[in-house]
Tab-separated table of C-alpha atoms in Angstrom:
chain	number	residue	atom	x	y	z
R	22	UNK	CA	93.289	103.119	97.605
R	23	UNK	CA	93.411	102.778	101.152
R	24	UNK	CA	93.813	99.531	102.922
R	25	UNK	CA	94.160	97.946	106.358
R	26	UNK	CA	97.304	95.081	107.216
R	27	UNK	CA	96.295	93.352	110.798
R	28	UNK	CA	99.968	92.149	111.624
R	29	UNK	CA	101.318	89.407	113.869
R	30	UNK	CA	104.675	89.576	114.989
R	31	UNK	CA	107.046	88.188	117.411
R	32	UNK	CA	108.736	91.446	118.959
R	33	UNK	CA	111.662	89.664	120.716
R	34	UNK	CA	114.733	91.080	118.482
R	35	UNK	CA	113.065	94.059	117.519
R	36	UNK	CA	113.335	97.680	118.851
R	37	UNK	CA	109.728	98.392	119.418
R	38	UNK	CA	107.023	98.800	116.314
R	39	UNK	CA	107.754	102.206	115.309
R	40	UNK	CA	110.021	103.411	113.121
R	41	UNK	CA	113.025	105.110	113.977
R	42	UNK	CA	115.473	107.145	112.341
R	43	UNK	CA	118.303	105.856	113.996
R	44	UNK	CA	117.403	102.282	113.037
R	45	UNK	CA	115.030	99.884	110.482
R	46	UNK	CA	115.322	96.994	112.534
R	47	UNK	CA	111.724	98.052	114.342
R	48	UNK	CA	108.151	96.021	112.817
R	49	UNK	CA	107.130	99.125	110.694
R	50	UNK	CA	110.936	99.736	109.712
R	51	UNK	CA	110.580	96.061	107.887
R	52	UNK	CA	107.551	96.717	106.730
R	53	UNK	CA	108.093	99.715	105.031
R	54	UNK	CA	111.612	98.411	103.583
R	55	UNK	CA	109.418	95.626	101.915
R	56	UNK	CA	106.808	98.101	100.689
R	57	UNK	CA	109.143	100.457	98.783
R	58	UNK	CA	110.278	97.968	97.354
R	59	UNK	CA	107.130	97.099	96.117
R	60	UNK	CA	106.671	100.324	94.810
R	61	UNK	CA	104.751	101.733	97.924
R	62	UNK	CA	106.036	104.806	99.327
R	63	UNK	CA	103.529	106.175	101.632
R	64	UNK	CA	103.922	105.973	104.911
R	65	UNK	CA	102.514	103.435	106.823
R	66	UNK	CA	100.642	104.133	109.790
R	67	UNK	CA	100.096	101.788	113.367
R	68	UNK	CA	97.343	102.040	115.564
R	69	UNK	CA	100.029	102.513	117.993
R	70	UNK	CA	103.255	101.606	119.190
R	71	UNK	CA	104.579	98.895	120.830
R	72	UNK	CA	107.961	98.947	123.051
R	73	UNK	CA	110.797	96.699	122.264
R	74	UNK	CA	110.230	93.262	123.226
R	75	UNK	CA	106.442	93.729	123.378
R	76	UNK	CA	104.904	90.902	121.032
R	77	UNK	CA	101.638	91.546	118.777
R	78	UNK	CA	99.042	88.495	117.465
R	79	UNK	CA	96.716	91.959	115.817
R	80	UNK	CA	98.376	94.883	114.982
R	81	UNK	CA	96.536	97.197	112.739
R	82	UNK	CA	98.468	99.702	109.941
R	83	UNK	CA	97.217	101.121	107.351
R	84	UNK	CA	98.739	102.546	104.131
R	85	UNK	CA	97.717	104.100	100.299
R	86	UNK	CA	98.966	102.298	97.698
R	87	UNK	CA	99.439	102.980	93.913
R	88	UNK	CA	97.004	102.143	91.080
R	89	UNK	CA	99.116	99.188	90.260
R	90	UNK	CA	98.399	97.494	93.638
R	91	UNK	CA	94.925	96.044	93.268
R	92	UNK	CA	95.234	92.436	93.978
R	93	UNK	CA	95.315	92.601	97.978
R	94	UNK	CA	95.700	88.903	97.699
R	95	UNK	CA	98.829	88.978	95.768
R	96	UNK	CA	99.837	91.703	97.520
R	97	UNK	CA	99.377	89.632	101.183
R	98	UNK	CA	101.360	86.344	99.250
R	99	UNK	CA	104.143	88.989	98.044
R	100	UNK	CA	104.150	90.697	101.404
R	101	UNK	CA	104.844	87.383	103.729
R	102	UNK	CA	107.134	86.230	101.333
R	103	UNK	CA	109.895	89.232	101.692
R	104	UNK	CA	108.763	89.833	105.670
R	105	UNK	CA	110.958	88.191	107.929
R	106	UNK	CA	109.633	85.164	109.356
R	107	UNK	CA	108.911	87.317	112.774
R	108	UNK	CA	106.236	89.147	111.094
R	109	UNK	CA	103.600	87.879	109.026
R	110	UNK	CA	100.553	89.629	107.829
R	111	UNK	CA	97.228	88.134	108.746
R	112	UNK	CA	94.370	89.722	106.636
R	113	UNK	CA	94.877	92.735	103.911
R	114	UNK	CA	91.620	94.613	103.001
R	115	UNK	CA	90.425	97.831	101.741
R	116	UNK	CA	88.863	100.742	104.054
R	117	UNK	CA	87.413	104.230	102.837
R	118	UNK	CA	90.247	106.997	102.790
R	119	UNK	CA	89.095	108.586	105.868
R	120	UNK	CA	89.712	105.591	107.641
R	121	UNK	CA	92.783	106.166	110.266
R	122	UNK	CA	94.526	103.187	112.269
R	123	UNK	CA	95.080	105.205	115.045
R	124	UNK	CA	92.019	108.014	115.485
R	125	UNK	CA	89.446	105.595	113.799
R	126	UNK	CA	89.974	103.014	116.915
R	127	UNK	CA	87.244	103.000	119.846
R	128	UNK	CA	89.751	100.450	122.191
R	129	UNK	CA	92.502	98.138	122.184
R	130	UNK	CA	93.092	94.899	124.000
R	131	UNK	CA	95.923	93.859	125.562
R	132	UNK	CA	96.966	90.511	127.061
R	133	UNK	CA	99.606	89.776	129.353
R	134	UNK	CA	101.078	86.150	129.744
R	135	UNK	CA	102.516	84.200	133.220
R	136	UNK	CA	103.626	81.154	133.791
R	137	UNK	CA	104.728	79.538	137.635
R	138	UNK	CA	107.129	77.836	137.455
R	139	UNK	CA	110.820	77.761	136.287
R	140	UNK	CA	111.853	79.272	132.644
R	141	UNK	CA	112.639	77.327	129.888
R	142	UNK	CA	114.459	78.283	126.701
R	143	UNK	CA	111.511	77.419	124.162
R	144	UNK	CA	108.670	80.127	126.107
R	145	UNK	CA	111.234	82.280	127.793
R	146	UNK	CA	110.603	85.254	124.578
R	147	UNK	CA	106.668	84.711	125.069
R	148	UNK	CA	106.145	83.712	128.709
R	149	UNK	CA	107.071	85.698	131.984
R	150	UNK	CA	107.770	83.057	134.503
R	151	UNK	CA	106.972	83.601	138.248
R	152	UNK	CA	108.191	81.566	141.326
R	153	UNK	CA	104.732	82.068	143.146
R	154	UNK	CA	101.366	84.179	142.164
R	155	UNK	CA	98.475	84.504	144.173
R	156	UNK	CA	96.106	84.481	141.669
R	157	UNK	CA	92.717	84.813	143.956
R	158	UNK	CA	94.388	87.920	145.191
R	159	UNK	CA	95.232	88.829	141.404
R	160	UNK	CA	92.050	88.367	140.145
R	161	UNK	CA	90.648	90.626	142.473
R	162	UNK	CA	93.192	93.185	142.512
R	163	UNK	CA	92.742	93.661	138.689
R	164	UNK	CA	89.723	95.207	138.842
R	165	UNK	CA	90.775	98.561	140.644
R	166	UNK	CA	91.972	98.897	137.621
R	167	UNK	CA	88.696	99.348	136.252
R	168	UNK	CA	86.987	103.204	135.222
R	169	UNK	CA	88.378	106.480	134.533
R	170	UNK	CA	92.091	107.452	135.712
R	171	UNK	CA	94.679	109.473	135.819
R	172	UNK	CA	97.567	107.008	135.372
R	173	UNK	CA	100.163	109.440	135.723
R	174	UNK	CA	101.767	106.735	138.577
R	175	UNK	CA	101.645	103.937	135.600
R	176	UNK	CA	103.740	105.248	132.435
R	177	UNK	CA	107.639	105.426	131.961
R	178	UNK	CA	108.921	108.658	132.894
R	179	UNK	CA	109.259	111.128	130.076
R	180	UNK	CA	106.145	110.217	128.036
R	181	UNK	CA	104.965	112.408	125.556
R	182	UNK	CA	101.612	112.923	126.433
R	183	UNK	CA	98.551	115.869	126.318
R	184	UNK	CA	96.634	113.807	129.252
R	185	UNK	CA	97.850	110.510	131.235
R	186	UNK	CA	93.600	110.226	131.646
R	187	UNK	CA	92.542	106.637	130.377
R	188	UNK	CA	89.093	104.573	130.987
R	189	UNK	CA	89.776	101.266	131.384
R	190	UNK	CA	86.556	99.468	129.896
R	191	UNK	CA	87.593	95.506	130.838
R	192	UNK	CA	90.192	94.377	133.429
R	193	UNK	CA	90.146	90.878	134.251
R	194	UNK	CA	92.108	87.254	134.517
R	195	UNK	CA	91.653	83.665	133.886
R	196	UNK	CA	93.540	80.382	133.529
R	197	UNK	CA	94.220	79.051	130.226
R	198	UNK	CA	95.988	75.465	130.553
R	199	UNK	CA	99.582	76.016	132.818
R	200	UNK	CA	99.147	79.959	132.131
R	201	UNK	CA	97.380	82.718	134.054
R	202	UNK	CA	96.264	85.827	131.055
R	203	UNK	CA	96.012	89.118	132.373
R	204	UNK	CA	93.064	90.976	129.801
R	205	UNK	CA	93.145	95.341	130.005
R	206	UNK	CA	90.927	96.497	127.153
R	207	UNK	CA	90.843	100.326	126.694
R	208	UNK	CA	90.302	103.702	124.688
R	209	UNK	CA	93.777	103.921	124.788
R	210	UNK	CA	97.172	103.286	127.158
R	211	UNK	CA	100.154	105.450	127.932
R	212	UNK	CA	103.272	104.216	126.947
R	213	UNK	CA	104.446	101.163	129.149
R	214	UNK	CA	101.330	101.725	131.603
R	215	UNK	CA	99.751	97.837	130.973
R	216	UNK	CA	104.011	96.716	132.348
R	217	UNK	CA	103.720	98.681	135.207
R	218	UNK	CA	100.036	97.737	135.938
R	219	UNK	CA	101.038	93.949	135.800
R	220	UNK	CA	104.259	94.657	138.069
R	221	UNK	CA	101.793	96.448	140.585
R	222	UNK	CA	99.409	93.523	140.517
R	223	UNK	CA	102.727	90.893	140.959
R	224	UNK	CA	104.015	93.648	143.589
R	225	UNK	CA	101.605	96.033	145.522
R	226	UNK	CA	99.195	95.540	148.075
R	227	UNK	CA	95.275	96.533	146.754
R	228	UNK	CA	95.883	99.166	149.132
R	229	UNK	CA	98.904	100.343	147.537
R	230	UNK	CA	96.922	100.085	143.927
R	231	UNK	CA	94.514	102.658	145.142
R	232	UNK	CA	96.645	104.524	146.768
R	233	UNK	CA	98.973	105.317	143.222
R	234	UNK	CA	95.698	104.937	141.325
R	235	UNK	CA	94.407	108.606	143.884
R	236	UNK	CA	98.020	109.955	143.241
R	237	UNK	CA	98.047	109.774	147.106
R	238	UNK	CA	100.830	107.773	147.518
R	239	UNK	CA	103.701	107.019	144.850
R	240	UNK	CA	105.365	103.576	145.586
R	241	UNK	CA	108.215	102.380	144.284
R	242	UNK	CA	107.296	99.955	141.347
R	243	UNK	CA	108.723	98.350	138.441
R	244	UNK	CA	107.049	97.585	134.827
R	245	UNK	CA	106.720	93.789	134.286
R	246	UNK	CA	108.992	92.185	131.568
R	247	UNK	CA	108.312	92.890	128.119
R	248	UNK	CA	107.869	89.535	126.738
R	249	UNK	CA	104.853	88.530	128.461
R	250	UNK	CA	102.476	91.523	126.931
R	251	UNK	CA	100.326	91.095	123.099
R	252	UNK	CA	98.649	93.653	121.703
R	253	UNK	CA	95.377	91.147	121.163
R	254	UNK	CA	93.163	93.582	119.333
R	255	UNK	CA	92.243	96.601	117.952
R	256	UNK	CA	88.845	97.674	117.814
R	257	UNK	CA	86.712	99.815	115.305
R	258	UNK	CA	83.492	102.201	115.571
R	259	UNK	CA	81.043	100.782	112.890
């Protein structure tokens, strides 16, 4: 039986959600310790990856599980019991076997957190904090973002990747109390492209944007921290 985990996790101490060989102490490395455990051995798979730091309120994985396992409820109870208290697993349910986290997904969402003002030690894991942000100028800016790119200029250098083509579908931001949220939702993103879109919003000119976005002009830029992005939401065909 096939079935879908949505995970939340806090992604401050760990090394990205994937697993790697050289260490376990990644989300799906703590995941799948728990679920052998439990008797599951089949590999678990993410709708996709999150770098280290990068925080996640709905992750989707999916795994197989043995006859044994029928009682998602129990299994959800057993599951946030053994998880460390960084991850926790919001909803368990069953899918049909052709079902894939990753190639089953029409879009993801994306949110990206800052705060003006100075850093404190209670947001400083979930908050980037600015000095200053224009945010008439940011709210406008955003939206070059919007279409069908190549983002070649926007992901970290050495990406594995067939195509650095992505459509963005929604680009926008908006106040929420003392915070300004940064919202990219897409068919997909190359790997720390949404960092290095925030830094060139924080950064760059909408001249400058365009320029990088035509792969006319290559300026300097750096990703924005880690510990401002959430992967929101993950998104389904019907």
């Amino acid at each position: 039986m096939r079935v879908v985990l949505v995970l939340a996790y806090n992604g401050t101490h760990f090394l990205g959600s994937q697993t790697q060989k050289s260490s376990k102490n990644t989300v799906l490395g703590q995941l799948e310790k728990v679920l052998h455990q439990l008797g599951i051995k089949e590999k678990v798979v993410a709708s996709g990856r999150t770098d280290k730091g990068v925080h996640a309120s709905y992750q989707v994985v999916h795994v197989d599980l043995p006859p044994f396992w029928d009682d998602l409820t129990k299994l959800k109870q057993v599951l946030n019991e053994m998880l460390p208290s960084s991850i926790a697993v919001k909803k368990v349910y069953k899918v049909t076997n052709d079902f894939h986290a990753r190639y089953s997904a029409k879009s993801r969402v994306y949110r990206y957190i800052i705060k003006v003002g100075a850093s404190n030690p209670f947001e400083a894991n979930f908050v980037t904090f600015m000095d200053d942000v224009n945010f008439t100028t940011l709210k406008q800016n955003i939206k070059l973002f919007l279409g069908q790119h190549d983002f070649m200029n926007f992901m970290k250098t050495g990406s594995d990747t067939k195509s650095s083509v992505r459509e963005i579908y929604k680009a926008f931001a908006y106040k929420h109390k003392d915070c300004i949220v940064l919202n990219f939702e897409a068919n997909g993103f190359l790997r720390t492209q949404i960092r290095f879109m925030v830094g060139a919003l924080l950064d760059l000119s909408a001249q400058q944007i365009q320029e990088k976005l035509n792969n006319t002009k290559n300026h300097k830029l750096r990703p924005a921290p880690a510990n401002g992005l959430y992967l929101a939401k993950v998104k389904y065909k019907e």
